[in-house]
PDB file of C-alpha atoms and ligand atoms in Angstrom:
ATOM      1  CA  UNK A   1      96.819  96.065 109.165  1.00  0.00           C
ATOM      2  CA  UNK A   2      93.846  93.152 110.108  1.00  0.00           C
ATOM      3  CA  UNK A   3      94.070  90.075 107.471  1.00  0.00           C
ATOM      4  CA  UNK A   4      90.342  88.984 107.251  1.00  0.00           C
ATOM      5  CA  UNK A   5      88.786  86.364 104.786  1.00  0.00           C
ATOM      6  CA  UNK A   6      90.807  84.968 102.269  1.00  0.00           C
ATOM      7  CA  UNK A   7      89.262  85.543  99.249  1.00  0.00           C
ATOM      8  CA  UNK A   8      91.212  83.856  96.534  1.00  0.00           C
ATOM      9  CA  UNK A   9      94.826  81.404  96.362  1.00  0.00           C
ATOM     10  CA  UNK A  10      96.073  81.691  93.153  1.00  0.00           C
ATOM     11  CA  UNK A  11      98.931  79.620  92.155  1.00  0.00           C
ATOM     12  CA  UNK A  12     101.561  81.946  93.695  1.00  0.00           C
ATOM     13  CA  UNK A  13     100.051  84.503  95.460  1.00  0.00           C
ATOM     14  CA  UNK A  14      97.083  85.185  97.999  1.00  0.00           C
ATOM     15  CA  UNK A  15      94.134  87.678  98.891  1.00  0.00           C
ATOM     16  CA  UNK A  16      92.870  88.555 101.553  1.00  0.00           C
ATOM     17  CA  UNK A  17      90.144  91.143 102.532  1.00  0.00           C
ATOM     18  CA  UNK A  18      90.521  93.541 105.533  1.00  0.00           C
ATOM     19  CA  UNK A  19      88.693  95.842 107.490  1.00  0.00           C
ATOM     20  CA  UNK A  20      88.418  98.272 104.750  1.00  0.00           C
ATOM     21  CA  UNK A  21      86.183  97.437 101.981  1.00  0.00           C
ATOM     22  CA  UNK A  22      87.988  99.341  98.765  1.00  0.00           C
ATOM     23  CA  UNK A  23      91.844  97.155  99.884  1.00  0.00           C
ATOM     24  CA  UNK A  24      93.216  93.540  99.913  1.00  0.00           C
ATOM     25  CA  UNK A  25      96.378  92.572 101.431  1.00  0.00           C
ATOM     26  CA  UNK A  26      98.608  90.401  98.948  1.00  0.00           C
ATOM     27  CA  UNK A  27     100.380  87.620  99.829  1.00  0.00           C
ATOM     28  CA  UNK A  28     103.648  86.531  97.707  1.00  0.00           C
ATOM     29  CA  UNK A  29     104.194  83.047  98.685  1.00  0.00           C
ATOM     30  CA  UNK A  30     107.267  81.346  98.133  1.00  0.00           C
ATOM     31  CA  UNK A  31     105.171  78.862  95.417  1.00  0.00           C
ATOM     32  CA  UNK A  32     107.147  79.066  92.195  1.00  0.00           C
ATOM     33  CA  UNK A  33     104.104  77.232  89.274  1.00  0.00           C
ATOM     34  CA  UNK A  34     105.171  76.350  85.349  1.00  0.00           C
ATOM     35  CA  UNK A  35     103.583  74.691  82.503  1.00  0.00           C
ATOM     36  CA  UNK A  36      99.571  76.158  83.910  1.00  0.00           C
ATOM     37  CA  UNK A  37     100.658  75.073  87.538  1.00  0.00           C
ATOM     38  CA  UNK A  38     102.033  70.920  86.572  1.00  0.00           C
ATOM     39  CA  UNK A  39     105.404  72.289  87.599  1.00  0.00           C
ATOM     40  CA  UNK A  40     105.088  73.348  91.275  1.00  0.00           C
ATOM     41  CA  UNK A  41     108.208  74.106  93.940  1.00  0.00           C
ATOM     42  CA  UNK A  42     108.616  76.210  96.781  1.00  0.00           C
ATOM     43  CA  UNK A  43     111.671  78.531  96.194  1.00  0.00           C
ATOM     44  CA  UNK A  44     112.978  79.883  99.240  1.00  0.00           C
ATOM     45  CA  UNK A  45     112.462  84.142  99.600  1.00  0.00           C
ATOM     46  CA  UNK A  46     110.648  84.528  96.351  1.00  0.00           C
ATOM     47  CA  UNK A  47     107.680  85.726  98.130  1.00  0.00           C
ATOM     48  CA  UNK A  48     109.732  88.355  99.574  1.00  0.00           C
ATOM     49  CA  UNK A  49     111.981  89.465  96.530  1.00  0.00           C
ATOM     50  CA  UNK A  50     108.736  89.255  94.604  1.00  0.00           C
ATOM     51  CA  UNK A  51     106.407  91.601  96.724  1.00  0.00           C
ATOM     52  CA  UNK A  52     109.552  94.177  97.556  1.00  0.00           C
ATOM     53  CA  UNK A  53     110.668  94.228  93.256  1.00  0.00           C
ATOM     54  CA  UNK A  54     106.432  94.207  92.659  1.00  0.00           C
ATOM     55  CA  UNK A  55     106.365  97.328  95.112  1.00  0.00           C
ATOM     56  CA  UNK A  56     109.336  99.136  93.588  1.00  0.00           C
ATOM     57  CA  UNK A  57     107.969  98.491  89.539  1.00  0.00           C
ATOM     58  CA  UNK A  58     104.312 100.240  91.386  1.00  0.00           C
ATOM     59  CA  UNK A  59     106.205 102.683  92.757  1.00  0.00           C
ATOM     60  CA  UNK A  60     108.485 103.849  89.613  1.00  0.00           C
ATOM     61  CA  UNK A  61     105.047 103.216  87.779  1.00  0.00           C
ATOM     62  CA  UNK A  62     103.079 105.275  89.714  1.00  0.00           C
ATOM     63  CA  UNK A  63     106.011 108.211  89.216  1.00  0.00           C
ATOM     64  CA  UNK A  64     106.235 108.168  85.297  1.00  0.00           C
ATOM     65  CA  UNK A  65     102.288 108.552  85.257  1.00  0.00           C
ATOM     66  CA  UNK A  66     100.649 105.044  85.424  1.00  0.00           C
ATOM     67  CA  UNK A  67      97.437 104.324  87.776  1.00  0.00           C
ATOM     68  CA  UNK A  68      98.836 101.290  89.663  1.00  0.00           C
ATOM     69  CA  UNK A  69      96.827  99.229  92.943  1.00  0.00           C
ATOM     70  CA  UNK A  70      99.816  99.230  94.781  1.00  0.00           C
ATOM     71  CA  UNK A  71      99.916 100.909  98.197  1.00  0.00           C
ATOM     72  CA  UNK A  72     102.109  99.926 100.515  1.00  0.00           C
ATOM     73  CA  UNK A  73     104.564  96.952 101.895  1.00  0.00           C
ATOM     74  CA  UNK A  74     103.184  95.402 105.036  1.00  0.00           C
ATOM     75  CA  UNK A  75     105.843  92.468 106.069  1.00  0.00           C
ATOM     76  CA  UNK A  76     108.307  91.387 103.994  1.00  0.00           C
ATOM     77  CA  UNK A  77     105.323  89.147 101.661  1.00  0.00           C
ATOM     78  CA  UNK A  78     102.354  91.099 102.267  1.00  0.00           C
ATOM     79  CA  UNK A  79     101.613  94.518 100.434  1.00  0.00           C
ATOM     80  CA  UNK A  80      97.819  96.177 101.346  1.00  0.00           C
ATOM     81  CA  UNK A  81      96.403  97.366  97.340  1.00  0.00           C
ATOM     82  CA  UNK A  82      93.010  98.648  96.113  1.00  0.00           C
ATOM     83  CA  UNK A  83      90.252  96.318  96.042  1.00  0.00           C
ATOM     84  CA  UNK A  84      89.951  95.824  91.793  1.00  0.00           C
ATOM     85  CA  UNK A  85      87.195  94.425  90.175  1.00  0.00           C
ATOM     86  CA  UNK A  86      89.410  92.294  87.601  1.00  0.00           C
ATOM     87  CA  UNK A  87      89.168  91.900  83.720  1.00  0.00           C
ATOM     88  CA  UNK A  88      89.937  88.781  83.494  1.00  0.00           C
ATOM     89  CA  UNK A  89      92.353  88.999  80.373  1.00  0.00           C
ATOM     90  CA  UNK A  90      96.264  89.363  80.246  1.00  0.00           C
ATOM     91  CA  UNK A  91      97.396  91.881  78.630  1.00  0.00           C
ATOM     92  CA  UNK A  92     101.266  91.017  77.441  1.00  0.00           C
ATOM     93  CA  UNK A  93     103.782  93.068  74.847  1.00  0.00           C
ATOM     94  CA  UNK A  94     106.514  91.604  73.032  1.00  0.00           C
ATOM     95  CA  UNK A  95     109.738  92.804  72.256  1.00  0.00           C
ATOM     96  CA  UNK A  96     111.923  89.704  71.555  1.00  0.00           C
ATOM     97  CA  UNK A  97     110.044  86.827  70.011  1.00  0.00           C
ATOM     98  CA  UNK A  98     110.304  83.806  72.522  1.00  0.00           C
ATOM     99  CA  UNK A  99     108.067  81.497  74.747  1.00  0.00           C
ATOM    100  CA  UNK A 100     104.647  80.904  73.302  1.00  0.00           C
ATOM    101  CA  UNK A 101     105.139  83.243  70.092  1.00  0.00           C
ATOM    102  CA  UNK A 102     107.802  81.126  68.417  1.00  0.00           C
ATOM    103  CA  UNK A 103     105.991  77.756  69.334  1.00  0.00           C
ATOM    104  CA  UNK A 104     101.919  79.388  68.041  1.00  0.00           C
ATOM    105  CA  UNK A 105     104.369  81.498  64.552  1.00  0.00           C
ATOM    106  CA  UNK A 106     107.023  79.383  64.044  1.00  0.00           C
ATOM    107  CA  UNK A 107     109.383  82.103  64.487  1.00  0.00           C
ATOM    108  CA  UNK A 108     112.884  81.936  64.921  1.00  0.00           C
ATOM    109  CA  UNK A 109     113.692  82.606  68.773  1.00  0.00           C
ATOM    110  CA  UNK A 110     115.640  85.928  70.358  1.00  0.00           C
ATOM    111  CA  UNK A 111     114.670  88.292  67.042  1.00  0.00           C
ATOM    112  CA  UNK A 112     114.091  91.287  67.425  1.00  0.00           C
ATOM    113  CA  UNK A 113     109.865  92.825  67.631  1.00  0.00           C
ATOM    114  CA  UNK A 114     109.670  96.171  65.787  1.00  0.00           C
ATOM    115  CA  UNK A 115     107.643  97.682  66.738  1.00  0.00           C
ATOM    116  CA  UNK A 116     106.767  95.494  69.781  1.00  0.00           C
ATOM    117  CA  UNK A 117     104.002  93.430  69.180  1.00  0.00           C
ATOM    118  CA  UNK A 118     100.361  92.891  71.972  1.00  0.00           C
ATOM    119  CA  UNK A 119      98.452  90.322  72.643  1.00  0.00           C
ATOM    120  CA  UNK A 120      95.565  88.900  74.668  1.00  0.00           C
ATOM    121  CA  UNK A 121      94.723  86.020  76.912  1.00  0.00           C
ATOM    122  CA  UNK A 122      91.773  84.919  78.169  1.00  0.00           C
ATOM    123  CA  UNK A 123      92.981  84.673  81.893  1.00  0.00           C
ATOM    124  CA  UNK A 124      91.282  80.423  82.023  1.00  0.00           C
ATOM    125  CA  UNK A 125      94.022  78.036  83.716  1.00  0.00           C
ATOM    126  CA  UNK A 126      91.495  75.136  82.536  1.00  0.00           C
ATOM    127  CA  UNK A 127      90.920  76.395  78.835  1.00  0.00           C
ATOM    128  CA  UNK A 128      95.578  76.857  79.148  1.00  0.00           C
ATOM    129  CA  UNK A 129      94.694  81.013  79.140  1.00  0.00           C
ATOM    130  CA  UNK A 130      94.305  80.976  75.526  1.00  0.00           C
ATOM    131  CA  UNK A 131      94.754  83.579  73.123  1.00  0.00           C
ATOM    132  CA  UNK A 132      91.592  85.533  72.438  1.00  0.00           C
ATOM    133  CA  UNK A 133      91.395  89.162  70.222  1.00  0.00           C
ATOM    134  CA  UNK A 134      89.196  92.531  70.736  1.00  0.00           C
ATOM    135  CA  UNK A 135      85.946  91.334  69.412  1.00  0.00           C
ATOM    136  CA  UNK A 136      86.503  88.284  71.702  1.00  0.00           C
ATOM    137  CA  UNK A 137      86.319  90.918  74.623  1.00  0.00           C
ATOM    138  CA  UNK A 138      83.538  93.005  73.243  1.00  0.00           C
ATOM    139  CA  UNK A 139      81.143  89.976  72.523  1.00  0.00           C
ATOM    140  CA  UNK A 140      82.175  88.205  75.744  1.00  0.00           C
ATOM    141  CA  UNK A 141      81.846  91.183  77.434  1.00  0.00           C
ATOM    142  CA  UNK A 142      84.855  90.968  79.306  1.00  0.00           C
ATOM    143  CA  UNK A 143      85.636  94.386  78.814  1.00  0.00           C
ATOM    144  CA  UNK A 144      83.968  97.780  77.118  1.00  0.00           C
ATOM    145  CA  UNK A 145      86.185  99.717  73.993  1.00  0.00           C
ATOM    146  CA  UNK A 146      87.327 102.133  75.790  1.00  0.00           C
ATOM    147  CA  UNK A 147      88.864 100.056  78.728  1.00  0.00           C
ATOM    148  CA  UNK A 148      90.518  97.422  75.336  1.00  0.00           C
ATOM    149  CA  UNK A 149      91.906 100.631  74.191  1.00  0.00           C
ATOM    150  CA  UNK A 150      93.068 102.062  77.916  1.00  0.00           C
ATOM    151  CA  UNK A 151      95.139  98.813  78.455  1.00  0.00           C
ATOM    152  CA  UNK A 152      96.689  97.842  75.028  1.00  0.00           C
ATOM    153  CA  UNK A 153      97.674 102.820  75.555  1.00  0.00           C
ATOM    154  CA  UNK A 154      98.940 102.027  78.685  1.00  0.00           C
ATOM    155  CA  UNK A 155     100.376  98.365  78.231  1.00  0.00           C
ATOM    156  CA  UNK A 156     102.935 100.123  75.812  1.00  0.00           C
ATOM    157  CA  UNK A 157     104.102 103.291  77.713  1.00  0.00           C
ATOM    158  CA  UNK A 158     104.385 100.383  81.253  1.00  0.00           C
ATOM    159  CA  UNK A 159     106.825  98.729  78.839  1.00  0.00           C
ATOM    160  CA  UNK A 160     108.258 102.421  77.067  1.00  0.00           C
ATOM    161  CA  UNK A 161     109.229 103.040  81.170  1.00  0.00           C
ATOM    162  CA  UNK A 162     110.114  99.857  81.966  1.00  0.00           C
ATOM    163  CA  UNK A 163     112.721  99.045  78.470  1.00  0.00           C
ATOM    164  CA  UNK A 164     114.243 102.006  79.863  1.00  0.00           C
ATOM    165  CA  UNK A 165     114.640 101.389  83.261  1.00  0.00           C
ATOM    166  CA  UNK A 166     115.908  97.645  82.301  1.00  0.00           C
ATOM    167  CA  UNK A 167     118.070  99.087  80.115  1.00  0.00           C
ATOM    168  CA  UNK A 168     120.185 101.404  82.449  1.00  0.00           C
ATOM    169  CA  UNK A 169     120.615  98.107  84.515  1.00  0.00           C
ATOM    170  CA  UNK A 170     122.126  96.125  81.596  1.00  0.00           C
ATOM    171  CA  UNK A 171     119.185  94.065  80.836  1.00  0.00           C
ATOM    172  CA  UNK A 172     116.571  93.510  77.827  1.00  0.00           C
ATOM    173  CA  UNK A 173     113.019  93.663  78.649  1.00  0.00           C
ATOM    174  CA  UNK A 174     111.855  90.800  76.032  1.00  0.00           C
ATOM    175  CA  UNK A 175     108.274  90.519  76.955  1.00  0.00           C
ATOM    176  CA  UNK A 176     105.686  91.004  80.043  1.00  0.00           C
ATOM    177  CA  UNK A 177     102.096  90.009  81.324  1.00  0.00           C
ATOM    178  CA  UNK A 178      99.666  92.901  82.966  1.00  0.00           C
ATOM    179  CA  UNK A 179      96.573  92.748  84.244  1.00  0.00           C
ATOM    180  CA  UNK A 180      94.026  95.681  84.892  1.00  0.00           C
ATOM    181  CA  UNK A 181      91.385  96.129  87.179  1.00  0.00           C
ATOM    182  CA  UNK A 182      88.425  98.661  87.308  1.00  0.00           C
ATOM    183  CA  UNK A 183      88.438 101.017  91.046  1.00  0.00           C
ATOM    184  CA  UNK A 184      85.705 104.596  91.278  1.00  0.00           C
ATOM    185  CA  UNK A 185      85.501 104.247  87.465  1.00  0.00           C
ATOM    186  CA  UNK A 186      89.043 104.543  86.756  1.00  0.00           C
ATOM    187  CA  UNK A 187      91.033 101.263  85.040  1.00  0.00           C
ATOM    188  CA  UNK A 188      94.231 100.567  86.935  1.00  0.00           C
ATOM    189  CA  UNK A 189      97.442  98.249  86.995  1.00  0.00           C
ATOM    190  CA  UNK A 190      97.248  95.221  89.306  1.00  0.00           C
ATOM    191  CA  UNK A 191      98.602  91.719  90.217  1.00  0.00           C
ATOM    192  CA  UNK A 192     101.884  92.105  90.333  1.00  0.00           C
ATOM    193  CA  UNK A 193     105.026  93.449  87.874  1.00  0.00           C
ATOM    194  CA  UNK A 194     108.620  90.273  88.707  1.00  0.00           C
ATOM    195  CA  UNK A 195     110.515  88.218  87.056  1.00  0.00           C
ATOM    196  CA  UNK A 196     107.409  85.767  87.497  1.00  0.00           C
ATOM    197  CA  UNK A 197     105.630  87.348  84.826  1.00  0.00           C
ATOM    198  CA  UNK A 198     108.050  89.451  82.491  1.00  0.00           C
ATOM    199  CA  UNK A 199     111.201  87.885  80.716  1.00  0.00           C
ATOM    200  CA  UNK A 200     114.442  89.552  81.227  1.00  0.00           C
ATOM    201  CA  UNK A 201     117.602  88.753  79.739  1.00  0.00           C
ATOM    202  CA  UNK A 202     121.361  90.152  80.490  1.00  0.00           C
ATOM    203  CA  UNK A 203     122.254  92.178  78.013  1.00  0.00           C
ATOM    204  CA  UNK A 204     125.793  91.519  76.692  1.00  0.00           C
ATOM    205  CA  UNK A 205     125.416  87.775  77.804  1.00  0.00           C
ATOM    206  CA  UNK A 206     121.404  87.346  77.031  1.00  0.00           C
ATOM    207  CA  UNK A 207     121.692  85.269  80.017  1.00  0.00           C
ATOM    208  CA  UNK A 208     117.811  84.303  81.314  1.00  0.00           C
ATOM    209  CA  UNK A 209     117.336  86.581  84.679  1.00  0.00           C
ATOM    210  CA  UNK A 210     113.285  85.730  84.794  1.00  0.00           C
ATOM    211  CA  UNK A 211     110.870  82.558  85.364  1.00  0.00           C
ATOM    212  CA  UNK A 212     112.609  80.430  82.552  1.00  0.00           C
ATOM    213  CA  UNK A 213     115.367  79.587  84.604  1.00  0.00           C
ATOM    214  CA  UNK A 214     112.374  77.848  86.838  1.00  0.00           C
ATOM    215  CA  UNK A 215     110.242  76.598  83.470  1.00  0.00           C
ATOM    216  CA  UNK A 216     113.793  75.484  81.647  1.00  0.00           C
ATOM    217  CA  UNK A 217     115.480  74.062  85.263  1.00  0.00           C
ATOM    218  CA  UNK A 218     118.495  76.115  84.830  1.00  0.00           C
ATOM    219  CA  UNK A 219     118.560  76.906  88.201  1.00  0.00           C
ATOM    220  CA  UNK A 220     119.501  79.766  90.661  1.00  0.00           C
ATOM    221  CA  UNK A 221     116.327  81.117  90.227  1.00  0.00           C
ATOM    222  CA  UNK A 222     116.086  83.656  92.980  1.00  0.00           C
ATOM    223  CA  UNK A 223     119.774  84.596  92.501  1.00  0.00           C
ATOM    224  CA  UNK A 224     119.198  85.287  89.814  1.00  0.00           C
ATOM    225  CA  UNK A 225     115.359  87.435  90.696  1.00  0.00           C
ATOM    226  CA  UNK A 226     117.722  88.937  93.458  1.00  0.00           C
ATOM    227  CA  UNK A 227     120.746  89.867  90.727  1.00  0.00           C
ATOM    228  CA  UNK A 228     117.306  91.663  89.341  1.00  0.00           C
ATOM    229  CA  UNK A 229     116.369  93.405  92.449  1.00  0.00           C
ATOM    230  CA  UNK A 230     120.199  94.241  92.751  1.00  0.00           C
ATOM    231  CA  UNK A 231     121.349  96.002  89.418  1.00  0.00           C
ATOM    232  CA  UNK A 232     118.046  97.968  89.288  1.00  0.00           C
ATOM    233  CA  UNK A 233     118.840  98.942  93.152  1.00  0.00           C
ATOM    234  CA  UNK A 234     115.618  97.422  94.807  1.00  0.00           C
ATOM    235  CA  UNK A 235     116.624  97.395  98.274  1.00  0.00           C
ATOM    236  CA  UNK A 236     115.570  93.484  99.657  1.00  0.00           C
ATOM    237  CA  UNK A 237     116.223  94.327 103.324  1.00  0.00           C
ATOM    238  CA  UNK A 238     115.642  98.088 103.977  1.00  0.00           C
ATOM    239  CA  UNK A 239     112.912  97.990 106.786  1.00  0.00           C
ATOM    240  CA  UNK A 240     109.293  98.283 106.623  1.00  0.00           C
ATOM    241  CA  UNK A 241     107.625 101.228 107.426  1.00  0.00           C
TER     242      UNK A 241
HETATM  243  P1  ADP B 301      96.793  83.075  89.481  1.00  0.00           P
HETATM  244  O1  ADP B 301      94.868  83.248  89.692  1.00  0.00           O
HETATM  245  O2  ADP B 301      97.060  83.355  88.113  1.00  0.00           O
HETATM  246  O3  ADP B 301      96.898  81.386  89.933  1.00  0.00           O
HETATM  247  P2  ADP B 301      97.820  84.246  92.269  1.00  0.00           P
HETATM  248  O4  ADP B 301      98.161  83.367  92.263  1.00  0.00           O
HETATM  249  O5  ADP B 301      99.437  85.783  91.462  1.00  0.00           O
HETATM  250  O6  ADP B 301      97.478  83.688  90.148  1.00  0.00           O
HETATM  251  O7  ADP B 301      96.695  85.298  92.411  1.00  0.00           O
HETATM  252  C1  ADP B 301      96.932  86.812  92.283  1.00  0.00           C
HETATM  253  C2  ADP B 301      95.180  86.903  91.947  1.00  0.00           C
HETATM  254  O8  ADP B 301      94.415  88.572  92.274  1.00  0.00           O
HETATM  255  C3  ADP B 301      94.632  86.471  90.162  1.00  0.00           C
HETATM  256  O9  ADP B 301      93.534  86.159  90.292  1.00  0.00           O
HETATM  257  C4  ADP B 301      94.651  88.491  89.968  1.00  0.00           C
HETATM  258  O10 ADP B 301      94.067  88.561  88.942  1.00  0.00           O
HETATM  259  C5  ADP B 301      94.285  88.818  91.369  1.00  0.00           C
HETATM  260  N1  ADP B 301      94.018  90.091  91.879  1.00  0.00           N
HETATM  261  C6  ADP B 301      95.637  90.882  91.975  1.00  0.00           C
HETATM  262  N2  ADP B 301      95.647  91.545  92.229  1.00  0.00           N
HETATM  263  C7  ADP B 301      94.013  92.534  92.383  1.00  0.00           C
HETATM  264  C8  ADP B 301      93.360  93.663  92.865  1.00  0.00           C
HETATM  265  N3  ADP B 301      94.123  94.905  93.230  1.00  0.00           N
HETATM  266  N4  ADP B 301      92.383  93.499  93.515  1.00  0.00           N
HETATM  267  C9  ADP B 301      91.985  92.227  93.100  1.00  0.00           C
HETATM  268  N5  ADP B 301      92.077  90.887  92.853  1.00  0.00           N
HETATM  269  C10 ADP B 301      93.676  90.892  92.450  1.00  0.00           C
HETATM  270  N1  UDP B 302     103.095  85.113  81.446  1.00  0.00           N
HETATM  271  C1  UDP B 302     102.323  85.379  82.714  1.00  0.00           C
HETATM  272  N2  UDP B 302     101.064  84.494  83.110  1.00  0.00           N
HETATM  273  C2  UDP B 302     100.609  83.346  82.246  1.00  0.00           C
HETATM  274  C3  UDP B 302     101.279  83.583  80.883  1.00  0.00           C
HETATM  275  C4  UDP B 302     102.040  84.710  80.303  1.00  0.00           C
HETATM  276  O1  UDP B 302     103.118  85.605  83.434  1.00  0.00           O
HETATM  277  O2  UDP B 302      99.415  83.117  82.416  1.00  0.00           O
HETATM  278  C5  UDP B 302     103.961  86.545  80.824  1.00  0.00           C
HETATM  279  C6  UDP B 302     105.374  85.149  80.823  1.00  0.00           C
HETATM  280  O3  UDP B 302     105.763  85.158  82.328  1.00  0.00           O
HETATM  281  C7  UDP B 302     105.918  86.259  79.456  1.00  0.00           C
HETATM  282  C8  UDP B 302     104.535  86.962  78.907  1.00  0.00           C
HETATM  283  O4  UDP B 302     103.909  86.836  79.965  1.00  0.00           O
HETATM  284  O5  UDP B 302     107.209  87.249  80.187  1.00  0.00           O
HETATM  285  C9  UDP B 302     104.393  85.592  77.459  1.00  0.00           C
HETATM  286  O6  UDP B 302     104.439  84.333  77.764  1.00  0.00           O
HETATM  287  P1  UDP B 302     104.018  83.528  76.556  1.00  0.00           P
HETATM  288  O7  UDP B 302     103.016  83.537  75.828  1.00  0.00           O
HETATM  289  O8  UDP B 302     105.353  83.372  75.566  1.00  0.00           O
HETATM  290  O9  UDP B 302     104.201  81.924  77.496  1.00  0.00           O
HETATM  291  P2  UDP B 302     104.518  81.011  77.824  1.00  0.00           P
HETATM  292  O10 UDP B 302     105.944  80.611  77.063  1.00  0.00           O
HETATM  293  O11 UDP B 302     105.755  81.491  79.308  1.00  0.00           O
HETATM  294  O12 UDP B 302     103.687  79.779  78.083  1.00  0.00           O
END
């Protein structure tokens, strides 16, 4: 697949056109950022690990009936995806309180959330991705009511599928962020699912195995991502067809 014009270069990935107007090449770079791009570093192998990890999770989700943009791996750091008209909101589900929720609401870090909670954030780095609600999404026409309903329902469905998957591999899925986009009249899961966009703790020790290792300067970031991949059975050395 020939890469065409670069459409967008974000904080961790770049997106290129292809000869097919309905498809894009998504390149996972080694760049790692936190705190709205204030802390930035290149972490060796992270692009490769995240590319393969996200492809694995998207395949698992497809197998469980969740429609995603993922087509196939193209190389160690590149995937072919369907070109979506992205909805500019982030959908976050939280099973355990931590991160911005604790700062915002003053709740204790690490408490179980039963039932899990859901939040929308606006994708806008300049405004530091502010939290928004369904009324904002409707009033500013970022998405329709039925799209909002699908995003909430599907994100909880993904939570059910992945919570079980990570649990079977000895990990707690603490929280995660998803993005959706429109394709041919349907709403598909887009972007990525990697330890960059979720929190994973070892079930027994609660050791952090996600991007909080980078945010907090704990070290061993990519090693933790590789451990998560290994526990799930993602073959990082598998030849790409
Ligand atoms: P950010 O924009 O937050 O820095 P990235 O570096 O991950 O994020 O850049 C990836 C960009 O590609 C994001 O803006 C994301 O919304 C967008 N994107 C993800 N999947 C698709 C897709 N299938 N079609 C079009 N755009 C996509
Ligand atoms: N998240 C993300 N991108 C963002 C904001 C959050 O992937 O721009 C993920 C983050 O990795 C975590 C979840 O969404 O898994 C909830 O993040 P939180 O609101 O606690 O924000 P943070 O503490 O990271 O600022």
